[in-house]
CSV table of C-alpha atoms in Angstrom, one decimal:
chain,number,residue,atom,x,y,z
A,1,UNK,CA,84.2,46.1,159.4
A,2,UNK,CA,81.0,47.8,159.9
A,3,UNK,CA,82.6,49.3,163.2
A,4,UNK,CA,85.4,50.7,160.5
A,5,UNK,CA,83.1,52.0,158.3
A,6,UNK,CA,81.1,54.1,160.8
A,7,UNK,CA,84.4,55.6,162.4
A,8,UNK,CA,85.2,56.7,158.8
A,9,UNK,CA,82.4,58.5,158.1
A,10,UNK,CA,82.3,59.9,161.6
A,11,UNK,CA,85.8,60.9,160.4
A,12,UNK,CA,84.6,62.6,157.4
A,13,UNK,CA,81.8,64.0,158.8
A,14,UNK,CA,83.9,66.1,161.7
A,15,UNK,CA,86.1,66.8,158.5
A,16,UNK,CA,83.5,68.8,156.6
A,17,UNK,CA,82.2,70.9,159.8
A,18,UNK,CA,86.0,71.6,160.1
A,19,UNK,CA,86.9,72.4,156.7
A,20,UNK,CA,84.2,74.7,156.4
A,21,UNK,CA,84.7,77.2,158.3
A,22,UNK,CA,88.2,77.4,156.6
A,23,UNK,CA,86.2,78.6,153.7
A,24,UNK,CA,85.6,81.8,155.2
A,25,UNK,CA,89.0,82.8,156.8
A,26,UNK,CA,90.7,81.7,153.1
A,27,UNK,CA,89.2,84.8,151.2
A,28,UNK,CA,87.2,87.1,154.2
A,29,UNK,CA,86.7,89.9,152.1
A,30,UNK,CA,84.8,87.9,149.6
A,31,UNK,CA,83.0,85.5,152.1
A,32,UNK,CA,81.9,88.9,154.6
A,33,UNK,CA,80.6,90.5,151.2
A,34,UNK,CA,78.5,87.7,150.6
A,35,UNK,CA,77.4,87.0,153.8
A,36,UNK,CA,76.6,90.9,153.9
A,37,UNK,CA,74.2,90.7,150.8
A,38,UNK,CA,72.7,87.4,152.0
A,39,UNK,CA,71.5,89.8,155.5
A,40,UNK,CA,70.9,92.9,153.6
A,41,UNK,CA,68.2,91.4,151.0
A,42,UNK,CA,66.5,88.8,152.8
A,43,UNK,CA,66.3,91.8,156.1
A,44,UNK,CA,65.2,94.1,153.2
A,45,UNK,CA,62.1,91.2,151.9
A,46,UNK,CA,61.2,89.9,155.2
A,47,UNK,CA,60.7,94.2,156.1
A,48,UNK,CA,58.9,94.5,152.9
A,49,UNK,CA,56.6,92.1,153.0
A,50,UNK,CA,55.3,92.6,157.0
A,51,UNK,CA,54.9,96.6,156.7
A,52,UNK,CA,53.2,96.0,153.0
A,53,UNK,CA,50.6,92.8,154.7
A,54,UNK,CA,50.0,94.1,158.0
A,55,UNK,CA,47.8,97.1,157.2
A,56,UNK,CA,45.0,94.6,155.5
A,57,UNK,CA,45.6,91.5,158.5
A,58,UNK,CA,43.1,93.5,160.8
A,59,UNK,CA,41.1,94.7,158.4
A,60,UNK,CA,40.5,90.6,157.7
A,61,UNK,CA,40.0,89.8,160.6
A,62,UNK,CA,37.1,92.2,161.3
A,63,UNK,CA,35.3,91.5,158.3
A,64,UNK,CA,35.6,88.0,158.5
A,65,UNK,CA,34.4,88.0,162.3
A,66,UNK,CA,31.5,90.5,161.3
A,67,UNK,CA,29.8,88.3,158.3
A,68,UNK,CA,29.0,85.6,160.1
A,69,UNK,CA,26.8,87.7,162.8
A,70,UNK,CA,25.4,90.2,160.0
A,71,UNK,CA,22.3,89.4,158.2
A,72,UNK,CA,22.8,88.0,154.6
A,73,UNK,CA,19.8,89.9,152.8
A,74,UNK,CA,21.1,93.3,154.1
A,75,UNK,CA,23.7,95.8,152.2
A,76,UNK,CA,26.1,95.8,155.1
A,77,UNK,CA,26.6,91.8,154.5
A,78,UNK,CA,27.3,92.4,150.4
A,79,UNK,CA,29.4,95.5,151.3
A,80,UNK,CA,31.5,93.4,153.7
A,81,UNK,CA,31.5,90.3,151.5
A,82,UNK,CA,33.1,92.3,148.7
A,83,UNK,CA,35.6,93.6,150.7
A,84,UNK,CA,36.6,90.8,152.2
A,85,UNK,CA,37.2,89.4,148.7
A,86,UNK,CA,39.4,92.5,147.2
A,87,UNK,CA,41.5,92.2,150.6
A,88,UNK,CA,42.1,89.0,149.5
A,89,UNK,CA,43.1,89.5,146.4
A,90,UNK,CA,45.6,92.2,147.4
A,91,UNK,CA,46.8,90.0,150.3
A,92,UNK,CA,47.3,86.9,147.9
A,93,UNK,CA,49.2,88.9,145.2
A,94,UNK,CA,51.1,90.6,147.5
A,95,UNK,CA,52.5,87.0,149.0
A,96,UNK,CA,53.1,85.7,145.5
A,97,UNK,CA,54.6,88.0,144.7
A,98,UNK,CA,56.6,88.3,147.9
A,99,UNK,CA,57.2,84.4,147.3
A,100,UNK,CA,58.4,84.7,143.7
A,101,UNK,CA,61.3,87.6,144.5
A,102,UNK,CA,62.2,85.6,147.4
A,103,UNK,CA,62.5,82.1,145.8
A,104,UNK,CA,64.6,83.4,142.8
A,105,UNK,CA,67.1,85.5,145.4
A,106,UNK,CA,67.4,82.7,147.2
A,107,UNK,CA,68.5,80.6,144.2
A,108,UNK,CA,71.0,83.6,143.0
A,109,UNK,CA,72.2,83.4,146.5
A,110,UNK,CA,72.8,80.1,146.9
A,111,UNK,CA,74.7,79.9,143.3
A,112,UNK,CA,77.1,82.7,144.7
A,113,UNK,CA,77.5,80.9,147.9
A,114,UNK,CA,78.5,77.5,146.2
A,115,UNK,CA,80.4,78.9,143.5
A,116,UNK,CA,82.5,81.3,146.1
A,117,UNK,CA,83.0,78.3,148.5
A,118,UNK,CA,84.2,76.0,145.3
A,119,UNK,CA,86.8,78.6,144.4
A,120,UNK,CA,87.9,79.5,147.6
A,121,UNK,CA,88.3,75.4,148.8
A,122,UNK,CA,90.0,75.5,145.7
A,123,UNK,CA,93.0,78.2,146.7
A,124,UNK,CA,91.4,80.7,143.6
A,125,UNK,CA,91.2,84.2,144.1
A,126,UNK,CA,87.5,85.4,143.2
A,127,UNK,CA,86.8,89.4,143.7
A,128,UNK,CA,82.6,90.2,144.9
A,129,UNK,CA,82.0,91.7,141.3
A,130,UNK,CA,83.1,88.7,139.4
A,131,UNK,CA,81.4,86.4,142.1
A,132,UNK,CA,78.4,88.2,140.6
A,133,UNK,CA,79.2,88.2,137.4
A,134,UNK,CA,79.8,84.5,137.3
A,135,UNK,CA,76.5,83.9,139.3
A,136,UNK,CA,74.6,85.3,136.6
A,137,UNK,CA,76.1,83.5,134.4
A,138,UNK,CA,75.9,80.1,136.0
A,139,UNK,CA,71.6,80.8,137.0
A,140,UNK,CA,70.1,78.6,134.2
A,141,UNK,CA,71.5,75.2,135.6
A,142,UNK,CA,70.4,75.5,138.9
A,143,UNK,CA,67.5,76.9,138.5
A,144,UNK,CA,66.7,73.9,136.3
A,145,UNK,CA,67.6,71.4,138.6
A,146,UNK,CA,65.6,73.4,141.1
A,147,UNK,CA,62.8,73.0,139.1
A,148,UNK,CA,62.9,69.0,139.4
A,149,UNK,CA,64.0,69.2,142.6
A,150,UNK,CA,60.8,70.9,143.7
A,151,UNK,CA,58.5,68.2,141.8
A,152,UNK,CA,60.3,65.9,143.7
A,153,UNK,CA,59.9,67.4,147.0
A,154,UNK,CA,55.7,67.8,146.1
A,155,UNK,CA,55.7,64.6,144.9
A,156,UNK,CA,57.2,62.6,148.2
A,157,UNK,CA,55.1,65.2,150.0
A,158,UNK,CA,52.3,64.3,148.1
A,159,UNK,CA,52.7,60.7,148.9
A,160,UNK,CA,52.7,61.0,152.1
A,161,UNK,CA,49.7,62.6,152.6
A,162,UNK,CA,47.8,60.1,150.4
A,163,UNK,CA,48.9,57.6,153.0
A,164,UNK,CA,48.3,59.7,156.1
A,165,UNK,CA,45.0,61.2,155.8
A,166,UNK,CA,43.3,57.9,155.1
A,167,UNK,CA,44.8,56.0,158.6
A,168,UNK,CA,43.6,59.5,160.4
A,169,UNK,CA,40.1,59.1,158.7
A,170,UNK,CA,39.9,55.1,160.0
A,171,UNK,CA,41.4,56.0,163.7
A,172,UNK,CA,39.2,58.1,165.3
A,173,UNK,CA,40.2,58.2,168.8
A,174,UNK,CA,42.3,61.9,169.0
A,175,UNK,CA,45.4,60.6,171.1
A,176,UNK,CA,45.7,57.8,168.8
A,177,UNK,CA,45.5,60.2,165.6
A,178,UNK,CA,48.2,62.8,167.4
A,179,UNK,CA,50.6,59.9,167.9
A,180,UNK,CA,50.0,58.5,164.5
A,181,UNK,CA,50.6,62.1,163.2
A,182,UNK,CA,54.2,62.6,165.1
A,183,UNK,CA,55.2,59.0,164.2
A,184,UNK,CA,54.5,59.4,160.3
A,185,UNK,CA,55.8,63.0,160.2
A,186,UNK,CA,59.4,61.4,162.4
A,187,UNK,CA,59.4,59.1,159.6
A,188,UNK,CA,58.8,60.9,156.9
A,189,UNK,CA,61.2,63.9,157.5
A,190,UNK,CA,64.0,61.3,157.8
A,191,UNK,CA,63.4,59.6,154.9
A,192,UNK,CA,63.4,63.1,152.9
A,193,UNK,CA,66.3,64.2,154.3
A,194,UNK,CA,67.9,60.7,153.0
A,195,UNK,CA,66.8,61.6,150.1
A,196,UNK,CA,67.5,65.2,150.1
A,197,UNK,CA,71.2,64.4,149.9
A,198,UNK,CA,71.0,63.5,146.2
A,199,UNK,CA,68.8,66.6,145.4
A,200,UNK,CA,70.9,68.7,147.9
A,201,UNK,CA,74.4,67.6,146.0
A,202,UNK,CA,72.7,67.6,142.1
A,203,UNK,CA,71.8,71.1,142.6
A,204,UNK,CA,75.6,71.8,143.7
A,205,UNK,CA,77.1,69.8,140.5
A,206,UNK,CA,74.6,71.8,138.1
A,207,UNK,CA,76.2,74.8,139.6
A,208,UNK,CA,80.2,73.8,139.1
A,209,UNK,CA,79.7,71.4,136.6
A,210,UNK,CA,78.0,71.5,133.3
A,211,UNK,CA,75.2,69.3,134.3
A,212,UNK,CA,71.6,70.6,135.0
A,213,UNK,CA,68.0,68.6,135.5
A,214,UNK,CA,67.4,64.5,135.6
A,215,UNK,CA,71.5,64.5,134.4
A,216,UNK,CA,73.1,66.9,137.4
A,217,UNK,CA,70.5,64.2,139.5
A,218,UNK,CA,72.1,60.8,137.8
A,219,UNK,CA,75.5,62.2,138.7
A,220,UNK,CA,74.9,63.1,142.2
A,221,UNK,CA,73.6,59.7,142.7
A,222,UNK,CA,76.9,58.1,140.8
A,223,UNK,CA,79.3,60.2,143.2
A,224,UNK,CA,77.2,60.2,146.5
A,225,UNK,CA,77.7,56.2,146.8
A,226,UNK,CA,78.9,55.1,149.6
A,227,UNK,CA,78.7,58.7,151.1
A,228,UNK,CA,75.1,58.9,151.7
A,229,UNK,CA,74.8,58.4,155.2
A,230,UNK,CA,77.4,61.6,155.4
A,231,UNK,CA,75.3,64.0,153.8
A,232,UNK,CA,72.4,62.1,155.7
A,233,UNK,CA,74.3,63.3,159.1
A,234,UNK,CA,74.9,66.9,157.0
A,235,UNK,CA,71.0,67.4,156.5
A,236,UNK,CA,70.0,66.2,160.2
A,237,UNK,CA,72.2,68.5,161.6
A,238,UNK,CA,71.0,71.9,159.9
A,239,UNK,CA,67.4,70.6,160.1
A,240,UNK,CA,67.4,70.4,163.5
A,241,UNK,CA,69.0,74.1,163.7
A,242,UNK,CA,66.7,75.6,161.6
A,243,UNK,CA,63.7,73.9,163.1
A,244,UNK,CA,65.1,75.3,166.5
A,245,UNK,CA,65.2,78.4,164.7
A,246,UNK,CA,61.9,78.7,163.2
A,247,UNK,CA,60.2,78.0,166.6
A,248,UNK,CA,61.6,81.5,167.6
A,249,UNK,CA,59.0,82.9,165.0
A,250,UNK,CA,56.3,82.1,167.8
A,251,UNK,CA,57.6,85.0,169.8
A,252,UNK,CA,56.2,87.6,166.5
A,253,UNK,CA,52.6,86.7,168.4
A,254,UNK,CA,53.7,89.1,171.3
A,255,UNK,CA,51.1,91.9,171.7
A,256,UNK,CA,52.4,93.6,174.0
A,257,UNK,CA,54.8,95.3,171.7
A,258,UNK,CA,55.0,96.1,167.7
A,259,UNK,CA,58.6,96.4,167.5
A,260,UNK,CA,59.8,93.7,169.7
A,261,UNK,CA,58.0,90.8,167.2
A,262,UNK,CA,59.7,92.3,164.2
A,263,UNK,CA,63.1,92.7,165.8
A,264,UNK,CA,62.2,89.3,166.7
A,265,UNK,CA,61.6,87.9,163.1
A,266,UNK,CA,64.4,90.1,161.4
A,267,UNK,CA,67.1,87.5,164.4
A,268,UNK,CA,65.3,84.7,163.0
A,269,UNK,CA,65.3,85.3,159.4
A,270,UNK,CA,68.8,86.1,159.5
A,271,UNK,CA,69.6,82.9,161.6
A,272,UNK,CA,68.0,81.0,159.3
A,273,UNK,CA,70.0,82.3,156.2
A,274,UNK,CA,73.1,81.8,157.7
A,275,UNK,CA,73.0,78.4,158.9
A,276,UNK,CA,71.5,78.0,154.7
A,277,UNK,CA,74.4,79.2,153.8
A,278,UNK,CA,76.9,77.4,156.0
A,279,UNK,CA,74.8,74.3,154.7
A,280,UNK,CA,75.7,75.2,150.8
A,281,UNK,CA,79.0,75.4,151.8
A,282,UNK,CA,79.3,72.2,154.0
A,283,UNK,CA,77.6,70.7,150.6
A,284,UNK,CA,80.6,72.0,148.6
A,285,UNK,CA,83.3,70.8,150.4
A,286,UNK,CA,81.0,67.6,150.6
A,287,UNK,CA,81.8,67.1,146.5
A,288,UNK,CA,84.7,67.6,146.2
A,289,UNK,CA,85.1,64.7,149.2
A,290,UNK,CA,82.9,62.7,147.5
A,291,UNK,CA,84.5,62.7,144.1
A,292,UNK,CA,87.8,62.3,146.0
A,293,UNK,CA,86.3,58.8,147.1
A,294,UNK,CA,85.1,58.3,143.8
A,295,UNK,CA,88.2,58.8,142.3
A,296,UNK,CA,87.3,62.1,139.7
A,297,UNK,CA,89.9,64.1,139.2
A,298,UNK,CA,88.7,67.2,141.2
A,299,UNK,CA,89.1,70.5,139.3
A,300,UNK,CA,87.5,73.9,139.2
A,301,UNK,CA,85.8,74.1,136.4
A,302,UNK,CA,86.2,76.7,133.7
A,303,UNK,CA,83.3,78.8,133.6
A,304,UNK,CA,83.8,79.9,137.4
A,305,UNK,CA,87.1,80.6,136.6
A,306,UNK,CA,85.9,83.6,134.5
A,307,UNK,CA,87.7,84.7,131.8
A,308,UNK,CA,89.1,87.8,132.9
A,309,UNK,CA,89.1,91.1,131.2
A,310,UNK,CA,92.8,92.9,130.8
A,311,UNK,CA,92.6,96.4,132.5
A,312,UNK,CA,94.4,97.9,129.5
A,313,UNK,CA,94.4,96.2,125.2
A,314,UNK,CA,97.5,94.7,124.2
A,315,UNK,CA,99.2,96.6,121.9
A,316,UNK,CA,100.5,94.2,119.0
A,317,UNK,CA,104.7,95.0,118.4
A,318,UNK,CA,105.4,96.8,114.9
């Protein structure tokens, strides 16, 4: 039995990578278009924010290596000390700000990329414009269940750091410590990423269904049962990539060039967003399978369906 049951979902999981893909090739012109905005913004941020951060970086770094060595009663020290602190300040805002326009493209981005893949999987024709029209449309939802999704994540990553940093304060010996460290953070990122199937599939329903918050949440749980280990397999796979990925970023250290780390970073960046993306959709054909199992009737829902505007009025008959 339990030999049946793991060929199934090995069955299902080959499935989704399969189907997948098919997204693309079904509407290509939409897909590309998407895909093309997905590069040109987060090229266009990641560009942004180096060239407007690197001209204060050394600037930090010299004043923060010269303070310590100057004498604290002397005018030099206050004058560095001050300017340390409004380098800061514009280094800080600019991040946060960098992090806010980046965190609400992201969530446009991955409404379009759900709601595209949904109507696409579902044999609808969807043109770029009223992809975009419909994301904007469809924004509040996710970005509620976002929102909970987030105090989630802090809160599990809260909890395991209030269980972590005490057994590194009571084992003192450094090998021990770095081997209680890997163990704990193995552990830890599978359990999240057991968990991160709900969170990953409620913020999908709150984008095609009319569901947002603790009730997009309570249905992803409802539909995701028996199917868990499936979207567990899902989330191990592009974890793995993009932590593959994000060691690349360790090449940007190269000094021996300034363009090579960038060109460097802009490959990575772009990776990164689409194997995202490719994840949003594996997640969107990963509904629709399980509320097949479930045994919801699977339908495209309304609201992404647009109404569409006629290209000339109808004239009533005399």
């Amino acid at each position: 039995m339990f030999m049946l049951m793991e060929s199934d979902m090995m069955l299902g999981f080959v499935g989704i990578l399969r189907e997948t893909p098919k997204i693309f090739s079904k509407n290509v012109r939409l897909m590309a278009s998407l895909t093309l905005l997905n590069l040109l913004l987060l090229s266009l941020f990641f560009l942004s924010n180096v060239f407007s951060t690197k001209p204060f970086i050394p600037d930090l770094v010299t004043k923060a290596f010269l303070i310590p060595v100057t004498d604290p009663k002397s005018t030099e020290f206050a004058y560095l000390l001050i300017g340390l602190m409004q380098d800061l300040r514009v280094f800080i805002g600019l991040e946060w700000t960098y992090a806010i326009v980046i965190t609400a493209t992201y969530l446009f981005l991955s409404t379009a990329t759900i709601i595209a893949s949904a109507a696409t999987h579902g044999g609808e024709s969807l043109f770029f414009k009223e992809l975009m029209l419909s994301t904007l449309k469809s924004l509040k939802r996710p970005f509620f269940t976002w929102f909970y999704i987030t105090l989630l994540g802090l809160g599990y990553s809260f909890l395991v750091l209030g269980n972590l940093l005490p057994m590194m304060l009571i084992i003192q010996q450094p090998i021990a410590s770095k081997a209680l460290l890997i163990t704990i953070g193995i552990l830890a990122s599978i359990l999240y990423n057991y968990l991160a199937v709900i969170w990953a599939l409620a913020f999908v329903i709150s984008v095609l269904e009319e569901k947002c918050g603790i009730e997009a949440l309570g249905k992803a749980a409802q539909i995701v049962k028996g199917m868990q280990l499936l979207g567990f397999g899902l989330n191990i796979v592009f974890t793995v990539s993009s932590s593959i990925l994000f060691q690349a970023l360790r090449l940007m250290t190269i000094k021996q060039s300034t363009v090579l780390p960038i060109v460097i970073g802009l490959l990575v960046v772009n990776s990164i967003c689409l194997v995202k993306m490719f994840w949003w959709m594996a997640y969107t054909v990963f509904y629709y399978q399980c509320k097949e199992t479930q045994g919801e009737e699977v339908e495209l829902q309304d609201r992404i369906l647009y109404s569409k505007v006629p290209t000339a009025p109808i004239l009533n008959e005399p």
